[in-house]
Coordinates of C-alpha atoms in Angstrom, one line a residue:
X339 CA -7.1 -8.3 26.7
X340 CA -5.2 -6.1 24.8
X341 CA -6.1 -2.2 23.7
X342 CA -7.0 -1.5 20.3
X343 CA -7.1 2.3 18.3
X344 CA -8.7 2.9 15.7
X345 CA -9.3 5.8 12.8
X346 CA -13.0 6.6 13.2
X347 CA -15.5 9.4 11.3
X348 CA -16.7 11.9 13.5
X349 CA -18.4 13.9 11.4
X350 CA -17.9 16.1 7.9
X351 CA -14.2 16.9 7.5
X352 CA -13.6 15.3 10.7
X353 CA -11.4 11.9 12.0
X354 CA -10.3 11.1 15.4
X355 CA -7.8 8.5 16.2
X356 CA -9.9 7.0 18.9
X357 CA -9.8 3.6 21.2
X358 CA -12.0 0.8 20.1
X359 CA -12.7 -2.6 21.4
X360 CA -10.3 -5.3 20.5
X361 CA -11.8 -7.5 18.5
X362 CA -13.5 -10.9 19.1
X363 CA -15.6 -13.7 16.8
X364 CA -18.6 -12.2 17.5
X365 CA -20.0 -8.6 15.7
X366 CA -21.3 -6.3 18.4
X367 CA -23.4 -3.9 18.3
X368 CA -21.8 -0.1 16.8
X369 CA -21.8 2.8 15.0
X370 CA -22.8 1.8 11.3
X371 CA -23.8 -1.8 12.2
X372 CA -26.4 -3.8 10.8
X373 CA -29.0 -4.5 13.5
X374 CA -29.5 -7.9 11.9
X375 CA -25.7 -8.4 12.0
X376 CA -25.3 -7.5 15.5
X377 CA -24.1 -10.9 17.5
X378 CA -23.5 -12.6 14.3
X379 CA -20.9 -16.0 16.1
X380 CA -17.6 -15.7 13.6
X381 CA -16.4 -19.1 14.4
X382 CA -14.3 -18.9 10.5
X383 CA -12.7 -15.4 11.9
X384 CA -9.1 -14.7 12.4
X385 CA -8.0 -11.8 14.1
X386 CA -5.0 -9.8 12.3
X387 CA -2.7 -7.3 13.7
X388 CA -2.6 -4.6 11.2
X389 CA 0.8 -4.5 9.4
X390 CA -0.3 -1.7 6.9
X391 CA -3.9 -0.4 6.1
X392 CA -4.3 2.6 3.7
X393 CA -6.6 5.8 3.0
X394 CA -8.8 5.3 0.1
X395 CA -10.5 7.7 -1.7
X396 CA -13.9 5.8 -1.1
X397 CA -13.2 6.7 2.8
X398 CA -12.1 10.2 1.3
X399 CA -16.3 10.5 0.3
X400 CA -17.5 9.6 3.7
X401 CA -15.2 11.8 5.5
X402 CA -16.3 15.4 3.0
X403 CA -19.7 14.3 4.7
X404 CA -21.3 13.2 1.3
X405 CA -22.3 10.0 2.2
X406 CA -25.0 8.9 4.7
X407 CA -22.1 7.6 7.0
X408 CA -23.1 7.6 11.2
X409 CA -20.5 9.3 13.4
X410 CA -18.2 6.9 15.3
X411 CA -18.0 4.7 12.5
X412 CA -14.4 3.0 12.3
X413 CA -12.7 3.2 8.8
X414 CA -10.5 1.1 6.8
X415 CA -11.1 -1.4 4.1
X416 CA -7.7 -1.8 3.1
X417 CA -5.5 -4.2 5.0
X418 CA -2.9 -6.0 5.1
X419 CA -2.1 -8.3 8.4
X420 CA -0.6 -10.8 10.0
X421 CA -3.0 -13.7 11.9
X422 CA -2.6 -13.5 15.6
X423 CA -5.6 -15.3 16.5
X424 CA -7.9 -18.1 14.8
X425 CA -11.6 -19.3 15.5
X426 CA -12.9 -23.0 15.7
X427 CA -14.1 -23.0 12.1
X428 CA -10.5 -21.8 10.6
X429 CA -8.6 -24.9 8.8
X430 CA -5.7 -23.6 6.7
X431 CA -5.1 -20.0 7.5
X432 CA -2.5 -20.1 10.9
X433 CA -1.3 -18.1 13.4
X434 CA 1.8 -16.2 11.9
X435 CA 0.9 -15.9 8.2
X436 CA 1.2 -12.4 6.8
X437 CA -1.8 -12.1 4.5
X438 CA -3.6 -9.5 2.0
X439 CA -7.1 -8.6 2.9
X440 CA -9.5 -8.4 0.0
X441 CA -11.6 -5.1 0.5
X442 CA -15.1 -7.1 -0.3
X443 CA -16.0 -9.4 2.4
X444 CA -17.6 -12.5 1.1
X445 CA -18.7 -15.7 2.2
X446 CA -17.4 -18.2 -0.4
X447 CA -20.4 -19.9 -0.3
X448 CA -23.1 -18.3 -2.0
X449 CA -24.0 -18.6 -5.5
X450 CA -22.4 -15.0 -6.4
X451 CA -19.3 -16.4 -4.6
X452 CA -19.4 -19.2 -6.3
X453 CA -19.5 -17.6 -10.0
X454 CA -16.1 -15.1 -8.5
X455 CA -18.5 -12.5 -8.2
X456 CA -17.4 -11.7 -4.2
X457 CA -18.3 -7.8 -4.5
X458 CA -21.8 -9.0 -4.5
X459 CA -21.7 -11.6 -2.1
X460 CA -24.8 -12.6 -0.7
X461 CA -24.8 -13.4 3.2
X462 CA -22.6 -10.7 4.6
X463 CA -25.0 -7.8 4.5
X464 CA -28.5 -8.0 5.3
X465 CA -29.8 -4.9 3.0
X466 CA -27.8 -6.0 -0.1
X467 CA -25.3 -7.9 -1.9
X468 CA -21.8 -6.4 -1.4
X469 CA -19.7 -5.7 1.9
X470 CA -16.4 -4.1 3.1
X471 CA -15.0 -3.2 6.4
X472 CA -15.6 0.3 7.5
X473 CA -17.8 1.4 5.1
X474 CA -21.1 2.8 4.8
X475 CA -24.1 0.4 4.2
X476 CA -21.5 -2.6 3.9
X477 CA -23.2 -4.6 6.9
X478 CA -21.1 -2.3 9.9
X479 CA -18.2 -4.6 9.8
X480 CA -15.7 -2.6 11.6
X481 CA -12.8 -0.9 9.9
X482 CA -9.1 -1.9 9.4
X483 CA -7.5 1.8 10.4
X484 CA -6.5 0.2 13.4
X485 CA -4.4 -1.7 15.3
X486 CA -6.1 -5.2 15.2
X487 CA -8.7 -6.4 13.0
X488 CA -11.4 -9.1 12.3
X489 CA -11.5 -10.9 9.7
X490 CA -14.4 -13.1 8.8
X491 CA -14.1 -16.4 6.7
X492 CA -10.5 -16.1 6.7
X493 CA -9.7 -19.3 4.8
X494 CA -12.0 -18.1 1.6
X495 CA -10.6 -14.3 1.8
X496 CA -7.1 -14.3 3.5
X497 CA -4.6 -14.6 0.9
X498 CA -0.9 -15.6 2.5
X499 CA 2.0 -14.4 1.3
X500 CA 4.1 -17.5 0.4
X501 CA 7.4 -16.2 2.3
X502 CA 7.2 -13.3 5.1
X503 CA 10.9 -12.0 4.8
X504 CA 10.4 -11.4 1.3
X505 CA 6.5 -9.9 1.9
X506 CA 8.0 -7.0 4.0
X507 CA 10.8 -6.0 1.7
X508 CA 7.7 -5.5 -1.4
X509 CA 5.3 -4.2 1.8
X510 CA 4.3 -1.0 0.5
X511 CA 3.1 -2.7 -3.0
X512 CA 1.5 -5.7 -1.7
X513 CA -0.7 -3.2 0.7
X514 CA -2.0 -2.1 -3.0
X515 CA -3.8 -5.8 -3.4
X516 CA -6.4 -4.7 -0.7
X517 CA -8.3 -2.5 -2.9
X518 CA -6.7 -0.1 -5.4
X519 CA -4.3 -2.4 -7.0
X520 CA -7.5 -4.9 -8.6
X521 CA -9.7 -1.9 -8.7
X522 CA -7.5 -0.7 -11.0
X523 CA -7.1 -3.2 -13.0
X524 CA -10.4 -4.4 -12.8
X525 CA -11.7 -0.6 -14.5
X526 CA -8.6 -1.6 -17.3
X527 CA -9.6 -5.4 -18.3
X528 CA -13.2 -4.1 -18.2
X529 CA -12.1 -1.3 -20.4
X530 CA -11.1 -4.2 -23.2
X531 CA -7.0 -3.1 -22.3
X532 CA -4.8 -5.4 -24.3
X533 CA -1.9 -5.0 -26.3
X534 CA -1.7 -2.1 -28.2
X535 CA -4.9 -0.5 -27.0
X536 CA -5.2 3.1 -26.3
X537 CA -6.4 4.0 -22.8
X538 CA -7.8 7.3 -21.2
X539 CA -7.8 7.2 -17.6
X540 CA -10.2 10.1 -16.2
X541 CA -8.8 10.7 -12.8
X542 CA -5.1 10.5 -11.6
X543 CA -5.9 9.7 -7.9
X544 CA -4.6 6.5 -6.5
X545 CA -7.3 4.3 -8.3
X546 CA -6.9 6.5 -11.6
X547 CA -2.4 6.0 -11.1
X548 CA -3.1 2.2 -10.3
X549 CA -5.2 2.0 -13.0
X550 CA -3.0 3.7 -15.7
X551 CA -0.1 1.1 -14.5
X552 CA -2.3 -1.8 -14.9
X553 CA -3.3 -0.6 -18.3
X554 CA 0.5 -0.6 -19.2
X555 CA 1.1 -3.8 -17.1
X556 CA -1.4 -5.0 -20.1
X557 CA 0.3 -3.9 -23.4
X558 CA -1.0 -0.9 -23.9
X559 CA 0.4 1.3 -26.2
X560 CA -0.6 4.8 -25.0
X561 CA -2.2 5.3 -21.8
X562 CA -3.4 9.3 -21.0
X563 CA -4.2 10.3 -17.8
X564 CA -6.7 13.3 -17.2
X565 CA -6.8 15.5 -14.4
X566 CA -7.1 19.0 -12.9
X567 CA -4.1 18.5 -10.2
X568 CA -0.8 19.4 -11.8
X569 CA 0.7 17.5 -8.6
X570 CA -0.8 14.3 -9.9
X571 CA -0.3 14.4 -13.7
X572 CA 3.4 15.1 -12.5
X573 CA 3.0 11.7 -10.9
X574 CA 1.2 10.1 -13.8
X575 CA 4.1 11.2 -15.9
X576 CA 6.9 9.9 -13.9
X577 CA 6.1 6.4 -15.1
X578 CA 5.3 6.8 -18.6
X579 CA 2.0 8.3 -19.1
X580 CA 0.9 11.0 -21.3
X581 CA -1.5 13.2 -19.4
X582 CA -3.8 15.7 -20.1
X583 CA -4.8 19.2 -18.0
X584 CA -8.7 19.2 -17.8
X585 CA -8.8 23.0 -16.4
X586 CA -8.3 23.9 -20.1
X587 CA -11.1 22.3 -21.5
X588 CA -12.8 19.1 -23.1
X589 CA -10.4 16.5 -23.5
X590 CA -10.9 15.2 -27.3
X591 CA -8.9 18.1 -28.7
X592 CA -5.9 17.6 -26.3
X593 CA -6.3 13.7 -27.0
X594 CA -6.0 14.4 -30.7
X595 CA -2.9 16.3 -30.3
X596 CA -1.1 13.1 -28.5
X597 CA -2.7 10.5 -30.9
X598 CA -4.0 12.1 -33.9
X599 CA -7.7 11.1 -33.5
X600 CA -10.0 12.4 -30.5
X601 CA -10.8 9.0 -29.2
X602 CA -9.5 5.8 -27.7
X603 CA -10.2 2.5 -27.9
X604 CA -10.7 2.0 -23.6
X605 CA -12.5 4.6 -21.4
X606 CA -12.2 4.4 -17.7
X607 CA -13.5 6.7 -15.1
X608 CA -11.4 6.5 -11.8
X609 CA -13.3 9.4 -10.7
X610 CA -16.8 8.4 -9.4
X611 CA -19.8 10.6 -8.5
X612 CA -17.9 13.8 -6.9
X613 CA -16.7 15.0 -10.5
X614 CA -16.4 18.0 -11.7
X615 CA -17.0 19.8 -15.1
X616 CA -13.7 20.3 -17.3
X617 CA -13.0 24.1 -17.6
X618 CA -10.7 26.3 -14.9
X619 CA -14.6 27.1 -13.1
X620 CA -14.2 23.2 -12.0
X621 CA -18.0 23.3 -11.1
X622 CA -19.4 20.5 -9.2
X623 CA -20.8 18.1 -12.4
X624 CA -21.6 14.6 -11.7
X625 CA -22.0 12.9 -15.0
X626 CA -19.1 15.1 -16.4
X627 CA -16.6 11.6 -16.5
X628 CA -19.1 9.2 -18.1
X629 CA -20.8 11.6 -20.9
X630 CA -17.3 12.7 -22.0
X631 CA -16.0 8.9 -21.8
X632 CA -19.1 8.1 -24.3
X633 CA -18.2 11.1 -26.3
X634 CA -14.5 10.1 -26.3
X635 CA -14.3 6.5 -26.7
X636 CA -14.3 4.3 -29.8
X637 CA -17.7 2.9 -31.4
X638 CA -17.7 -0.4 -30.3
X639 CA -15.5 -0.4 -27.2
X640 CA -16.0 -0.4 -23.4
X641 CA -15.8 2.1 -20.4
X642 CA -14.8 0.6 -16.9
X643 CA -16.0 2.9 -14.3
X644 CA -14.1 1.9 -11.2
X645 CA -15.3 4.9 -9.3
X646 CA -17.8 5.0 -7.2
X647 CA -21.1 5.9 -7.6
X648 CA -23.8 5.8 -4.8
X649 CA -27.6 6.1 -3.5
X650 CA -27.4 8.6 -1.3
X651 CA -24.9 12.0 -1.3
X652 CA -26.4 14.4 0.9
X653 CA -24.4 17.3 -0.8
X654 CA -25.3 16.1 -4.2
X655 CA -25.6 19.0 -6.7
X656 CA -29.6 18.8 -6.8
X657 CA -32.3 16.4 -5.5
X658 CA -31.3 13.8 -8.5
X659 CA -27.6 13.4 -7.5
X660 CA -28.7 13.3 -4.0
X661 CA -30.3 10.0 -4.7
X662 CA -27.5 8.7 -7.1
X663 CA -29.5 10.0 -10.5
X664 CA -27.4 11.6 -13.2
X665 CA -28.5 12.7 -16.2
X666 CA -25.9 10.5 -18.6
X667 CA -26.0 10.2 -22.5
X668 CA -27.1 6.7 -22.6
X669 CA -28.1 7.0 -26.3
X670 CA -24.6 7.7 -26.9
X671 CA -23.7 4.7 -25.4
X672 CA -26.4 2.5 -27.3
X673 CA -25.9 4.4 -30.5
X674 CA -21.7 3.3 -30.3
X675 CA -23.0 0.2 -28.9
X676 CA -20.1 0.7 -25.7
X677 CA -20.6 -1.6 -23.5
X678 CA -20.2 -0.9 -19.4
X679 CA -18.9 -2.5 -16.4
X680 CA -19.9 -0.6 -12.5
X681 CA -19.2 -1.8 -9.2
X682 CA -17.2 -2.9 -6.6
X683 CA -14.1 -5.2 -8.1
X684 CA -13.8 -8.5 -6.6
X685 CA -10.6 -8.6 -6.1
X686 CA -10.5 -12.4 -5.3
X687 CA -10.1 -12.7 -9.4
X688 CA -7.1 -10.6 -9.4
X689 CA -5.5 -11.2 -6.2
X690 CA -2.8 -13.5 -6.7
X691 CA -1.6 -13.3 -10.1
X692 CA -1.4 -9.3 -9.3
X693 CA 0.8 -10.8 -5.8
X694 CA 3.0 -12.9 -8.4
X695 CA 3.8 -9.8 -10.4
X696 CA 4.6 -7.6 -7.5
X697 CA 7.0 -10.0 -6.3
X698 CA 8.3 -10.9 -9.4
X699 CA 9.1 -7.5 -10.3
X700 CA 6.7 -7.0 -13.1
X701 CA 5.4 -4.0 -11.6
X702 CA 6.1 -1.3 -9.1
X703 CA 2.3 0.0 -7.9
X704 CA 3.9 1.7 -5.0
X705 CA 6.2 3.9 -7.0
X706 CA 3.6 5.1 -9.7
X707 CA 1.2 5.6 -6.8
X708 CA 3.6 7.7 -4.5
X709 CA 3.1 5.1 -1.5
X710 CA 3.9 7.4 1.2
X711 CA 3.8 5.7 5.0
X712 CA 2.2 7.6 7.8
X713 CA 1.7 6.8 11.8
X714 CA -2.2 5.9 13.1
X715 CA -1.7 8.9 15.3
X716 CA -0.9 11.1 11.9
X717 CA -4.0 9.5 10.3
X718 CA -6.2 12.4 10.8
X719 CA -3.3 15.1 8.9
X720 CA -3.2 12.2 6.4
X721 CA -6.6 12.7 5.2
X722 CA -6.5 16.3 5.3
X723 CA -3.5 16.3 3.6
X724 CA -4.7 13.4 0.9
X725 CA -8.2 15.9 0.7
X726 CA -6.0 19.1 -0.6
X727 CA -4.8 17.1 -3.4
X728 CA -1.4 15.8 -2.6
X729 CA 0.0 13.5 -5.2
X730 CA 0.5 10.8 -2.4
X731 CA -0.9 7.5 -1.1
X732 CA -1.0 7.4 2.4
X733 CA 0.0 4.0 4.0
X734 CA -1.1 3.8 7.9
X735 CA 1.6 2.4 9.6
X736 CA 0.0 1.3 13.2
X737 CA 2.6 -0.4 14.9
X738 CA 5.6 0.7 13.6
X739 CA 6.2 -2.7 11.2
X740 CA 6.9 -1.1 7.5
X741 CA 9.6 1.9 9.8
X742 CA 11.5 -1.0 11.3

């Protein structure tokens, strides 16, 4: 059987490059897994080795410690992979085919499924609708940071690349349809993006870059990027976004001096619960990005909120935010009748038409996200580096596939 590494959580601040078992059509027993998943038979599996599988700022939250994450547990939801191995219950998925792994795991049977609603799937985690690999309070499938990875009902979530050769050359932006690629563009069509809209984009991490290209990618006219890190507005500007330095203060003025109004028509917060107050003090403020997107956007128009947001933070500023409780403006909201939009992205919506335009040269999400490659073994300086603020997304390169 062969060996298998893996990136793995080992407590606050802390990741180990570590061996794990290889993988098999059965989910054993682990750190972070569902009792009632343990021994689930995966019969519609396919085993992957991993061609390219990226740090996320969702594994980013786990790793400061402010999630309720076990140590040991295996990260990794973004992957990309070619099949190596099939169960009994695969049909169309074969051996060979280089494929994009959608960070949700879903069933494709389920009603939720059913309606393209697979971040909420219904069978793949026993507390609650919604899985991914490697993450806390998904259901314990085990992470893609690693050299070879399950992956369950292949022939629902696989999606092949229709020619290898030409997959590789475009590798480092079709690892961006895992997760941040959709996710981006899911917080920009549920912003109300179209042609000629004007976005703000709180956030100019790799969700917040991705999301400011989709935007772009559909017809907007102004897109503004808002951050603290000079490093990443740099990056924000380098492919055509006007940006806007938060340490200074409250955004509406600065959006008034670039548009001549203080508001936009779209609002999205690439940001997610660990925000911070505007101002150089850069306090700790969790319902700093969605109060000021209420403030700052349109009567009448719609905030996608692509970050994350969870139940449980154990550093949370005070024993609301610990449980996930900020203390939002919702009369805002109802009084400028804004509508909303939360949750995981399934990216099964957006998967393949955002493939076709990758590989049809309609956009370049590697470029305006700084894709930067990085061995497993370099994994663990990758997220420290990636936690300092670095304008970079790291891509894990496990077996050397994207170098040669």
């Amino acid at each position: 059987m062969a060996d298998n590494r893996a990136v793995s959580y080992m407590g606050p601040g802390k990741v180990e490059v570590r061996d794990i078992d290889y993988p098999t059509f059965e989910l054993k027993d682990g750190p972070g897994v569902n009792p009632a998943n343990v021994g689930r038979k995966l019969p519609h599996a396919a085993i992957l080795k991993v061609v390219t599988t990226n740090i996320c700022g969702s594994d980013q939250h786990m790793v400061r410690g402010r999630t309720t994450a076990p140590e040991g547990l295996v990260l990794g939801h973004e992957i990309t992979g070619e099949v190596i191995e099939t169960g009994p219950g695969v049909e169309f998925i074969k051996v060979g085919d280089l494929c994009s792994v959608p960070f949700n795991i879903a069933c494709g049977r389920c009603r939720n499924c059913k309606e393209r609603k697979t971040g909420i799937c219904e069978n793949v985690n026993p507390d609650r609708p919604g899985s991914a690999y490697g993450y806390v309070d998904m259901g314990g499938w085990v992470g893609g940071q690693a050299e070879y990875v399950v992956v369950p009902y292949a022939d629902w979530n696989l999606l092949k690349f229709p020619d290898k050769d030409q997959a590789m050359e475009k590798i480092l932006d079709l690892t961006m349809l895992s997760d941040i690629f959709p996710t981006g563009f899911h917080g920009a069509v549920t912003a109300g993006v179209g042609v000629g809209s004007t976005v703000y984009v709180a956030g100019a991490g790799p969700v917040g870059l991705a999301a400011a290209a989709s935007a772009q990618l559909l017809g907007a006219a102004v897109v503004i990027v808002g951050d603290m890190n000079t490093q990443r507005l740099e990056q924000a500007r380098s492919f055509g976004c006007e940006t806007i330095d938060l340490s200074d203060g409250e955004p509406a003025d600065q959006i008034e001096q670039i548009l001549g109004v203080g508001e936009v028509d779209c609002g999205i917060d690439a940001v997610g619960f660990e925000a911070k107050g505007h101002g150089h003090s850069g306090q700790e403020a969790p319902a700093t990005v969605l109060n000021t997107l209420m403030d700052i956007t349109a009567a009448g128009g719609a905030l996608g909120i692509p970050g994350l947001y969870v139940t449980g933070d154990p550093g949370g500023v005070d024993e609301a935010a610990k449980k996930g409780s900020l203390s939002l403006s919702l009369g805002t909201g109802w009084a400028k009748s804004l509508s909303f939009t939360t949750g995981q992205c399934p990216v099964m919506k957006y998967h393949r038409g955002l493939m076709n335009a990758i590989l049809h040269d309609r956009v370049q999400i590697a470029k305006a996200v700084n894709a930067t490659t990085i061995s497993l073994d370099e994994a663990p300086q990758g997220y420290a580096d990636f936690d300092s603020g670095v304008a970079k997304k790291f891509v894990i390169d496990p077996h050397g596939s994207v170098a040669a």
